[in-house]
Amino acid sequence: TDLKNIRNFSIVAHIDHGKSTLADRLIQLTGTVAERDMKAQMLDSMDIERERGITIKANSVRIEYPAQDGQTYILNLIDTPGHVDFAYEVSRSMRAVEGSLLVVDATQGVEAQTLANVYQAIDADHEIVPVLNKIDLPASEPEQVKANIEDVIGIDASESIEISAKTGLGIPDVLEAIVKRLPAPTGDRDKPLKAMLVDSWYDSYLGVVVLIRVMDGVIKKGDKIKMMKTGAAYGVDKLSVLKPQMVDIAELGPGEIGIFTASIKQVRDTKVGDTITHEKKPCAEALPGFKPSIPVVFCGLFPVDAADFEDLRTAIEKLSLNDASFSSEMETSAALGFGFRCGFLGLLHLEVIRDRLEREYDIDLITTAPSVIYKLHMKDGSVEDLHNPADMPDLTYVDHIEEPRIKATIMVPDDYLGDVLKLCQDRRGIQMDLTYAGSRAMVVYDLPLNEVVFDFYDRLKSVTKGYASFDYQMIGYREDNLVKMQILVNDEPVDALSTMVHRERAESRGRAMCEKLKDLIPRHMFKIPIQAAIGGKVIARETLAALRKDVTAKCYGGDATRKKKLLEKQKAGKKKMRQFGKVEIPQEAFINALKMD
Ligand code: GDP
Ligand code: MG
């Protein structure tokens, strides 16, 4: 295809502003998918994505559009993940296209993820077309939202397109704007092949499928290609475009987007952002800015029933096949037995994986508190990464500890600003900026990632009744006064409840945890001390009183069948319990004890 008849674009939006609905409309209006095959949200493939309305993996679709100028254009839409956890994938897919539709819900205005994503688009030198969605709703205020886009983002919004992705109003204008306002790609057919690896996934029939954007040169079926970062070479077995179902194609030239398969074993062998070239006639240099995405949040995953360990291993292996940014290694815990220490790109990523393990593989899991990577500067001058608070070495060997910090951007109606500031302050935040656009405030905080990974997002939603939006990026490591706090139940340390806390917060955190555990652990026949300790020194203590009598005897006297039923119920309940010495702890306790109010 002639370069001047190609347009490559992405859609950037805050969650729920209508990105998927708009994509569906574009696909539908151009007849890319027959009407009878249309199902809502064509591009969101995984069930969990659909349920939560989030897009996790970038995906793409090729649309043929006969424009008003009489020519037919090929429009390639790359659907980028909208969530902060996948910021690197977003930035890569942005580099694969030349323009973006900036979708803003005309009843809401610009939100935190709108900002984060549009800045990525600006960074990638995109031409940006603002699109105001949901103008069918009486509450929509297009003029105000235009002013809001100009104030907050600083781009011209006078030529925004007003649409309703739901009713289809304005969609033809969007298609024309893509052709007229976005630039055609550039590239040279005669140069050696240079293509960007935009995304990859595992397909149970085809194996690893790789989504690419060709910059220069031509790729054909049967070509011997090479990945420049990993150095591995493969033969191209299948070359297709996504409409969005795969349609085989003879070649992909400059500016084009498509997929290939090449008997690649694991998604891990394909690094997003890598450069693909011909093995025999490689391009001179790789595309700039490659960086592998690395996990920043860690937690332990243990089967509730030790007999499920092998099933868990198999399930984790299967999931890692398709997700190179999810890491795992075996871990043994004195309290929880055999399990895995897993690394994730962020909290949502963690939740998605845990959900899939429980739902698709039907394994009951105990998830230990999420933790971040600390840098331990040892007295001998070495630096060690600490992924698990349980592995914290004796403090006498440690000179100081650094923790990862983030820059968090929060947008909130000013009525709730006070609550947001308090929350950030409570989480050891340092305010960096506070600005207003109309009645909305934008506040920027420097926060320890550790204080955010757990329940920050839930708390933020609840103190602002859901009106705040949030986005973050890592800004580096900084020293602070951090200690490991242990929890002892019946005088035995429960390693799964060990956490790193700031020294000044340790007492209050410890007290809160002991109080919670006292409610979460059922009473036993004996009294149970629950303590929080730092380096052997107890800083908080609660006592769970003993049960006075046998439960069954107390409740039901001599009724044999009811007594049997009760015992059976207790047995079933035990599946979700863990034995620590003489004490049984229910699995919710591990997560709930760490929630902060
Ligand atoms: P995404 O998270 O940006 O992909 O948003 P979705 O496309 O999933 O849309 C979020 C919600 O807004 C869904 O319930 C849509 O049906 C609804 N929605 C999308 N576009 C419109 C619109 O133009 N008008 C109205 N009234 N609702 C819309
Ligand atoms: Mg969506």
PDB file of N, CA and C in Angstrom, residues 306-345:
ATOM      1  N   ALA A 306      -2.357 -27.610  50.729  1.00  0.00           N
ATOM      2  CA  ALA A 306      -1.002 -27.930  50.279  1.00  0.00           C
ATOM      3  C   ALA A 306      -1.016 -28.919  49.109  1.00  0.00           C
ATOM      4  N   ALA A 307      -2.054 -29.717  48.997  1.00  0.00           N
ATOM      5  CA  ALA A 307      -2.138 -30.705  47.919  1.00  0.00           C
ATOM      6  C   ALA A 307      -2.292 -30.045  46.547  1.00  0.00           C
ATOM      7  N   ASP A 308      -2.659 -28.742  46.532  1.00  0.00           N
ATOM      8  CA  ASP A 308      -2.823 -28.030  45.260  1.00  0.00           C
ATOM      9  C   ASP A 308      -1.524 -27.429  44.738  1.00  0.00           C
ATOM     10  N   PHE A 309      -0.422 -27.686  45.441  1.00  0.00           N
ATOM     11  CA  PHE A 309       0.822 -27.012  45.046  1.00  0.00           C
ATOM     12  C   PHE A 309       1.210 -27.288  43.593  1.00  0.00           C
ATOM     13  N   GLU A 310       1.147 -28.548  43.175  1.00  0.00           N
ATOM     14  CA  GLU A 310       1.543 -28.873  41.796  1.00  0.00           C
ATOM     15  C   GLU A 310       0.614 -28.203  40.779  1.00  0.00           C
ATOM     16  N   ASP A 311      -0.679 -28.158  41.096  1.00  0.00           N
ATOM     17  CA  ASP A 311      -1.629 -27.472  40.215  1.00  0.00           C
ATOM     18  C   ASP A 311      -1.289 -25.996  40.103  1.00  0.00           C
ATOM     19  N   LEU A 312      -0.893 -25.421  41.241  1.00  0.00           N
ATOM     20  CA  LEU A 312      -0.539 -24.003  41.236  1.00  0.00           C
ATOM     21  C   LEU A 312       0.699 -23.780  40.369  1.00  0.00           C
ATOM     22  N   ARG A 313       1.678 -24.691  40.494  1.00  0.00           N
ATOM     23  CA  ARG A 313       2.891 -24.564  39.687  1.00  0.00           C
ATOM     24  C   ARG A 313       2.541 -24.578  38.192  1.00  0.00           C
ATOM     25  N   THR A 314       1.720 -25.547  37.797  1.00  0.00           N
ATOM     26  CA  THR A 314       1.332 -25.666  36.388  1.00  0.00           C
ATOM     27  C   THR A 314       0.592 -24.415  35.921  1.00  0.00           C
ATOM     28  N   ALA A 315      -0.322 -23.932  36.763  1.00  0.00           N
ATOM     29  CA  ALA A 315      -1.106 -22.755  36.391  1.00  0.00           C
ATOM     30  C   ALA A 315      -0.202 -21.534  36.224  1.00  0.00           C
ATOM     31  N   ILE A 316       0.735 -21.364  37.145  1.00  0.00           N
ATOM     32  CA  ILE A 316       1.644 -20.212  37.073  1.00  0.00           C
ATOM     33  C   ILE A 316       2.510 -20.303  35.813  1.00  0.00           C
ATOM     34  N   GLU A 317       2.965 -21.516  35.509  1.00  0.00           N
ATOM     35  CA  GLU A 317       3.759 -21.677  34.287  1.00  0.00           C
ATOM     36  C   GLU A 317       2.941 -21.294  33.057  1.00  0.00           C
ATOM     37  N   LYS A 318       1.685 -21.737  33.030  1.00  0.00           N
ATOM     38  CA  LYS A 318       0.833 -21.414  31.873  1.00  0.00           C
ATOM     39  C   LYS A 318       0.616 -19.918  31.753  1.00  0.00           C
ATOM     40  N   LEU A 319       0.344 -19.272  32.885  1.00  0.00           N
ATOM     41  CA  LEU A 319       0.108 -17.824  32.823  1.00  0.00           C
ATOM     42  C   LEU A 319       1.380 -17.081  32.411  1.00  0.00           C
ATOM     43  N   SER A 320       2.548 -17.550  32.882  1.00  0.00           N
ATOM     44  CA  SER A 320       3.774 -16.825  32.501  1.00  0.00           C
ATOM     45  C   SER A 320       4.089 -17.003  31.026  1.00  0.00           C
ATOM     46  N   LEU A 321       3.589 -18.095  30.440  1.00  0.00           N
ATOM     47  CA  LEU A 321       3.774 -18.278  29.004  1.00  0.00           C
ATOM     48  C   LEU A 321       3.261 -17.072  28.231  1.00  0.00           C
ATOM     49  N   ASN A 322       2.176 -16.501  28.736  1.00  0.00           N
ATOM     50  CA  ASN A 322       1.517 -15.432  28.005  1.00  0.00           C
ATOM     51  C   ASN A 322       1.795 -14.049  28.572  1.00  0.00           C
ATOM     52  N   ASP A 323       2.586 -13.974  29.603  1.00  0.00           N
ATOM     53  CA  ASP A 323       2.776 -12.686  30.249  1.00  0.00           C
ATOM     54  C   ASP A 323       4.212 -12.572  30.741  1.00  0.00           C
ATOM     55  N   ALA A 324       5.023 -11.916  29.926  1.00  0.00           N
ATOM     56  CA  ALA A 324       6.446 -11.884  30.223  1.00  0.00           C
ATOM     57  C   ALA A 324       6.759 -10.996  31.418  1.00  0.00           C
ATOM     58  N   SER A 325       5.817 -10.122  31.792  1.00  0.00           N
ATOM     59  CA  SER A 325       6.142  -9.203  32.883  1.00  0.00           C
ATOM     60  C   SER A 325       5.730  -9.767  34.237  1.00  0.00           C
ATOM     61  N   PHE A 326       5.187 -10.956  34.248  1.00  0.00           N
ATOM     62  CA  PHE A 326       4.811 -11.617  35.503  1.00  0.00           C
ATOM     63  C   PHE A 326       5.926 -12.596  35.844  1.00  0.00           C
ATOM     64  N   SER A 327       6.575 -12.410  37.008  1.00  0.00           N
ATOM     65  CA  SER A 327       7.688 -13.292  37.355  1.00  0.00           C
ATOM     66  C   SER A 327       7.309 -14.144  38.556  1.00  0.00           C
ATOM     67  N   SER A 328       7.957 -15.285  38.701  1.00  0.00           N
ATOM     68  CA  SER A 328       7.650 -16.122  39.859  1.00  0.00           C
ATOM     69  C   SER A 328       8.839 -16.981  40.217  1.00  0.00           C
ATOM     70  N   GLU A 329       9.030 -17.190  41.507  1.00  0.00           N
ATOM     71  CA  GLU A 329       9.992 -18.202  41.926  1.00  0.00           C
ATOM     72  C   GLU A 329       9.458 -18.898  43.161  1.00  0.00           C
ATOM     73  N   MET A 330       9.905 -20.132  43.354  1.00  0.00           N
ATOM     74  CA  MET A 330       9.361 -20.899  44.457  1.00  0.00           C
ATOM     75  C   MET A 330       9.777 -20.285  45.774  1.00  0.00           C
ATOM     76  N   GLU A 331       8.897 -20.385  46.753  1.00  0.00           N
ATOM     77  CA  GLU A 331       9.190 -19.830  48.056  1.00  0.00           C
ATOM     78  C   GLU A 331       8.664 -20.792  49.116  1.00  0.00           C
ATOM     79  N   THR A 332       9.407 -20.917  50.211  1.00  0.00           N
ATOM     80  CA  THR A 332       8.834 -21.692  51.307  1.00  0.00           C
ATOM     81  C   THR A 332       8.677 -20.761  52.485  1.00  0.00           C
ATOM     82  N   SER A 333       7.556 -20.897  53.133  1.00  0.00           N
ATOM     83  CA  SER A 333       7.269 -20.068  54.285  1.00  0.00           C
ATOM     84  C   SER A 333       7.029 -21.009  55.455  1.00  0.00           C
ATOM     85  N   ALA A 334       7.594 -20.661  56.603  1.00  0.00           N
ATOM     86  CA  ALA A 334       7.397 -21.499  57.782  1.00  0.00           C
ATOM     87  C   ALA A 334       5.902 -21.613  58.064  1.00  0.00           C
ATOM     88  N   ALA A 335       5.184 -20.515  57.826  1.00  0.00           N
ATOM     89  CA  ALA A 335       3.771 -20.508  58.154  1.00  0.00           C
ATOM     90  C   ALA A 335       2.913 -21.138  57.069  1.00  0.00           C
ATOM     91  N   LEU A 336       3.247 -20.875  55.818  1.00  0.00           N
ATOM     92  CA  LEU A 336       2.328 -21.220  54.737  1.00  0.00           C
ATOM     93  C   LEU A 336       2.779 -22.398  53.882  1.00  0.00           C
ATOM     94  N   GLY A 337       3.964 -22.913  54.150  1.00  0.00           N
ATOM     95  CA  GLY A 337       4.426 -24.061  53.378  1.00  0.00           C
ATOM     96  C   GLY A 337       4.994 -23.652  52.036  1.00  0.00           C
ATOM     97  N   PHE A 338       4.760 -24.483  51.007  1.00  0.00           N
ATOM     98  CA  PHE A 338       5.321 -24.223  49.686  1.00  0.00           C
ATOM     99  C   PHE A 338       4.413 -23.326  48.868  1.00  0.00           C
ATOM    100  N   GLY A 339       5.035 -22.370  48.191  1.00  0.00           N
ATOM    101  CA  GLY A 339       4.262 -21.482  47.324  1.00  0.00           C
ATOM    102  C   GLY A 339       5.201 -20.754  46.392  1.00  0.00           C
ATOM    103  N   PHE A 340       4.785 -19.594  45.914  1.00  0.00           N
ATOM    104  CA  PHE A 340       5.589 -18.823  44.976  1.00  0.00           C
ATOM    105  C   PHE A 340       5.642 -17.367  45.383  1.00  0.00           C
ATOM    106  N   ARG A 341       6.811 -16.785  45.178  1.00  0.00           N
ATOM    107  CA  ARG A 341       6.963 -15.341  45.307  1.00  0.00           C
ATOM    108  C   ARG A 341       6.803 -14.791  43.912  1.00  0.00           C
ATOM    109  N   CYS A 342       5.820 -13.929  43.707  1.00  0.00           N
ATOM    110  CA  CYS A 342       5.530 -13.484  42.345  1.00  0.00           C
ATOM    111  C   CYS A 342       5.718 -11.985  42.222  1.00  0.00           C
ATOM    112  N   GLY A 343       6.143 -11.552  41.060  1.00  0.00           N
ATOM    113  CA  GLY A 343       6.358 -10.135  40.783  1.00  0.00           C
ATOM    114  C   GLY A 343       5.378  -9.638  39.731  1.00  0.00           C
ATOM    115  N   PHE A 344       4.893  -8.411  39.922  1.00  0.00           N
ATOM    116  CA  PHE A 344       3.872  -7.835  39.038  1.00  0.00           C
ATOM    117  C   PHE A 344       4.232  -6.403  38.675  1.00  0.00           C
ATOM    118  N   LEU A 345       3.622  -5.914  37.601  1.00  0.00           N
ATOM    119  CA  LEU A 345       3.862  -4.538  37.181  1.00  0.00           C
ATOM    120  C   LEU A 345       3.173  -3.540  38.090  1.00  0.00           C
TER     121      LEU A 345
END
